[in-house]
Coordinates of C-alpha atoms in Angstrom, one line a residue:
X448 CA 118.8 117.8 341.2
X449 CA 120.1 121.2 342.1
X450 CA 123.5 121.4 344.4
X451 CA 123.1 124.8 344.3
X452 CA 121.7 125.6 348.1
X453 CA 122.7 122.8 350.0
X454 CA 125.3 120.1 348.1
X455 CA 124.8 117.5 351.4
X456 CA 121.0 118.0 350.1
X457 CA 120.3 118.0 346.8
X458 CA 117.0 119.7 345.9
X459 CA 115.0 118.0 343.1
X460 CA 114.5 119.9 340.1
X461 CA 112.5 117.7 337.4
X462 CA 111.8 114.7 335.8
X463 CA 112.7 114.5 332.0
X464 CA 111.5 112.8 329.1
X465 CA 114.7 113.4 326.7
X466 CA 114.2 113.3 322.7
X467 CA 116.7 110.6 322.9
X468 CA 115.2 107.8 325.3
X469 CA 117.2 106.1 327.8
X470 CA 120.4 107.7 329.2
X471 CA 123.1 105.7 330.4
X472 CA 125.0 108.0 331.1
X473 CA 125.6 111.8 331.3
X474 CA 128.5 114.4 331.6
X475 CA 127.3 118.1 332.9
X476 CA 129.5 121.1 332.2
X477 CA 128.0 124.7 332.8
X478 CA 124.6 123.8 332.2
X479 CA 124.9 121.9 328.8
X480 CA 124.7 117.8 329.1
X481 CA 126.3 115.1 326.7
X482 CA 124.1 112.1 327.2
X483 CA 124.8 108.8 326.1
X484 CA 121.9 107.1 324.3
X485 CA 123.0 103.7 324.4
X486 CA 122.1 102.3 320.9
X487 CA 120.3 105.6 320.3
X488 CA 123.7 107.8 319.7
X489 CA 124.5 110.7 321.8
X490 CA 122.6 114.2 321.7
X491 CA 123.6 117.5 323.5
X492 CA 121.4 119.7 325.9
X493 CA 121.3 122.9 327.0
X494 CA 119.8 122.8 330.3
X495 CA 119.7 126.5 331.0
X496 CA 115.3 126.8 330.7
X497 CA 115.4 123.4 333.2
X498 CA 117.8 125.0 335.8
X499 CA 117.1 128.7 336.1
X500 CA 113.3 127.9 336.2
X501 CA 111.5 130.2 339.2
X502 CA 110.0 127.0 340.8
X503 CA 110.7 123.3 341.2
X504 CA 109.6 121.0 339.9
X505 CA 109.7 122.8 337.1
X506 CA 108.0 121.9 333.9
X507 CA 110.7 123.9 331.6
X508 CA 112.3 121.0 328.8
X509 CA 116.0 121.4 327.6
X510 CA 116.9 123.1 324.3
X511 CA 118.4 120.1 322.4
X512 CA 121.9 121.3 320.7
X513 CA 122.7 118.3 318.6
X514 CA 122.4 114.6 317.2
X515 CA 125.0 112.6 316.8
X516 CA 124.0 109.4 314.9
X517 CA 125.6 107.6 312.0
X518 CA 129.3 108.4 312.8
X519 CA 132.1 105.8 312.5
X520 CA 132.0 102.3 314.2
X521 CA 128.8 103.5 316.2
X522 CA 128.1 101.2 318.8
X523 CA 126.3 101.6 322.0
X524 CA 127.1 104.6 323.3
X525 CA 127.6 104.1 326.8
X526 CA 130.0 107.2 327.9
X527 CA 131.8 110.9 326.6
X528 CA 133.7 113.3 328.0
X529 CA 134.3 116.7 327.0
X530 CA 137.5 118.2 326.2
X531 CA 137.7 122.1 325.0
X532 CA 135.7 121.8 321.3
X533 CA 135.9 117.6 321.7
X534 CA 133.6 115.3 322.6
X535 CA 135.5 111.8 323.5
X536 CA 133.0 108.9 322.9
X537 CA 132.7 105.8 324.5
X538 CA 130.7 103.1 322.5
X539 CA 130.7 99.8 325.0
X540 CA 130.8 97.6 321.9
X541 CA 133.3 94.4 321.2
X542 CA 136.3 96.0 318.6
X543 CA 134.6 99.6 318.7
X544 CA 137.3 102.3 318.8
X545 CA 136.3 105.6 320.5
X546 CA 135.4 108.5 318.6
X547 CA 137.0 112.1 318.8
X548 CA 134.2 114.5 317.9
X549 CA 134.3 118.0 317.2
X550 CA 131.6 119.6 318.6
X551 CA 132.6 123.5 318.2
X552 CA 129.6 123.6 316.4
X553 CA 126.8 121.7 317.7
X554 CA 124.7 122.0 315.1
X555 CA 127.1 119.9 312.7
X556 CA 129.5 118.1 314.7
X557 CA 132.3 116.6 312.8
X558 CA 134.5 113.0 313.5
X559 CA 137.5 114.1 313.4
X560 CA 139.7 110.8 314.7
X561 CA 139.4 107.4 316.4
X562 CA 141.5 105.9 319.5
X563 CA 141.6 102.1 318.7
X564 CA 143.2 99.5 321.5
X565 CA 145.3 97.0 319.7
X566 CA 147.1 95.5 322.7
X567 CA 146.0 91.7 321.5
X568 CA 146.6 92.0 318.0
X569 CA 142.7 92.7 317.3
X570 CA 142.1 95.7 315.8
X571 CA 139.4 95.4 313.2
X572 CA 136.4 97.6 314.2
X573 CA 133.6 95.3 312.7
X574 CA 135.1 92.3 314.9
X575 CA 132.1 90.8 317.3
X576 CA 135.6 90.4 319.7
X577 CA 138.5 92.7 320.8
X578 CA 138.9 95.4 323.4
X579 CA 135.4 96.7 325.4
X580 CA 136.0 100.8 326.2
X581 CA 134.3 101.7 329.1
X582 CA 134.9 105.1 330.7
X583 CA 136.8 108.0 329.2
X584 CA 138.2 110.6 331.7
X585 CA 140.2 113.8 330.3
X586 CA 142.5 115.6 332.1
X587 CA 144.3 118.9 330.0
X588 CA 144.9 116.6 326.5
X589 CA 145.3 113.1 328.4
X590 CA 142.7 110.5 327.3
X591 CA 142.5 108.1 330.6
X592 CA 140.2 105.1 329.6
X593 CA 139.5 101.6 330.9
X594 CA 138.5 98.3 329.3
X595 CA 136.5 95.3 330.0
X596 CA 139.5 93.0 330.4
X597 CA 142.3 95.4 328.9
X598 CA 143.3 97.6 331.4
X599 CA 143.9 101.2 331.2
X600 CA 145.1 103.1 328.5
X601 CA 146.1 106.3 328.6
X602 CA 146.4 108.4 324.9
X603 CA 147.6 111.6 323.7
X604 CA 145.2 114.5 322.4
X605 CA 147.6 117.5 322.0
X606 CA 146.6 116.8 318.4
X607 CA 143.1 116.0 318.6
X608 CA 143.1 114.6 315.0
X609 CA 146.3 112.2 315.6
X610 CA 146.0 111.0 319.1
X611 CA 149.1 108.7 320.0
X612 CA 149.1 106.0 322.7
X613 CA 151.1 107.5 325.8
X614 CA 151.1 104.4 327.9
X615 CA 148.9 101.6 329.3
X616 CA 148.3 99.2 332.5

């Protein structure tokens, strides 16, 4: 949907068949989306051919930017959030941590840390039990998260490749 000439009206663009499947969910910043797979990873988009098409619907596909499969603890990826050259990931699996990805190049994006809840003692990544994330949100280099039946946790990124636990609710 384009918000472009009326935001209290969106006008329908397309309907996409991504490389990856089934979104769950999707983060849009200028015109490139981070799409969560679900068990099927996360992939990047430029939507650029989609959105500047001369008629809707258009027909146009996105370029696809990058695959990211096979990193650490992979789960089902449910949610991401981009912050500067990072790609926060959310995999909505028992014990998974999040994953801090560095996505300054798409076309090899590298794992560069992991943000692991510990608030019950359980901290062992493989565990079928421990801490659910749900929803990361970034503001500046804040990490805001929930999880199922943990709370919120808020973590430190000004070092993108040590993040530190700044509080939690």
């Amino acid at each position: 949907y384009s918000l472009v000439n009326d935001p209290s009206d969106p006008e329908h663009v397309a309907t996409l068949a991504m490389n990856g499947g089934y979104i769950h969910d999707v983060y849009v910043e200028n015109n490139i989306a981070y799409c969560s797979h679900g068990f099927g990873g996360q992939r990047i988009y430029d939507m650029t051919p989609v959105t500047t098409a001369a008629s809707f619907p258009t027909t146009n596909t996105p370029v696809e930017l990058s695959v990211i499969e096979g990193y650490p603890f992979e789960g089902y990826n449910h949610s991401s959030w981009r912050m500067g050259n990072y790609l926060i990931m959310a995999d909505e699996t028992h014990g998974k941590p999040l994953n801090v990805i560095d996505i300054s190049d798409y076309s090899d994006p590298d794992p560069v840390s992991t943000l692991q809840l510990n608030l019950d003692g359980v901290a062992n990544p493989t565990s079928s039990s421990g801490p659910i994330a749900h929803n990361p949100f970034v503001l500046g280099n804040w990490v805001y998260i929930s999880y199922y039946h943990d709370g919120v946790v808020i973590y430190d990124l000004t070092d993108p490749a040590n993040p530190v636990v700044a509080g939690y609710y």
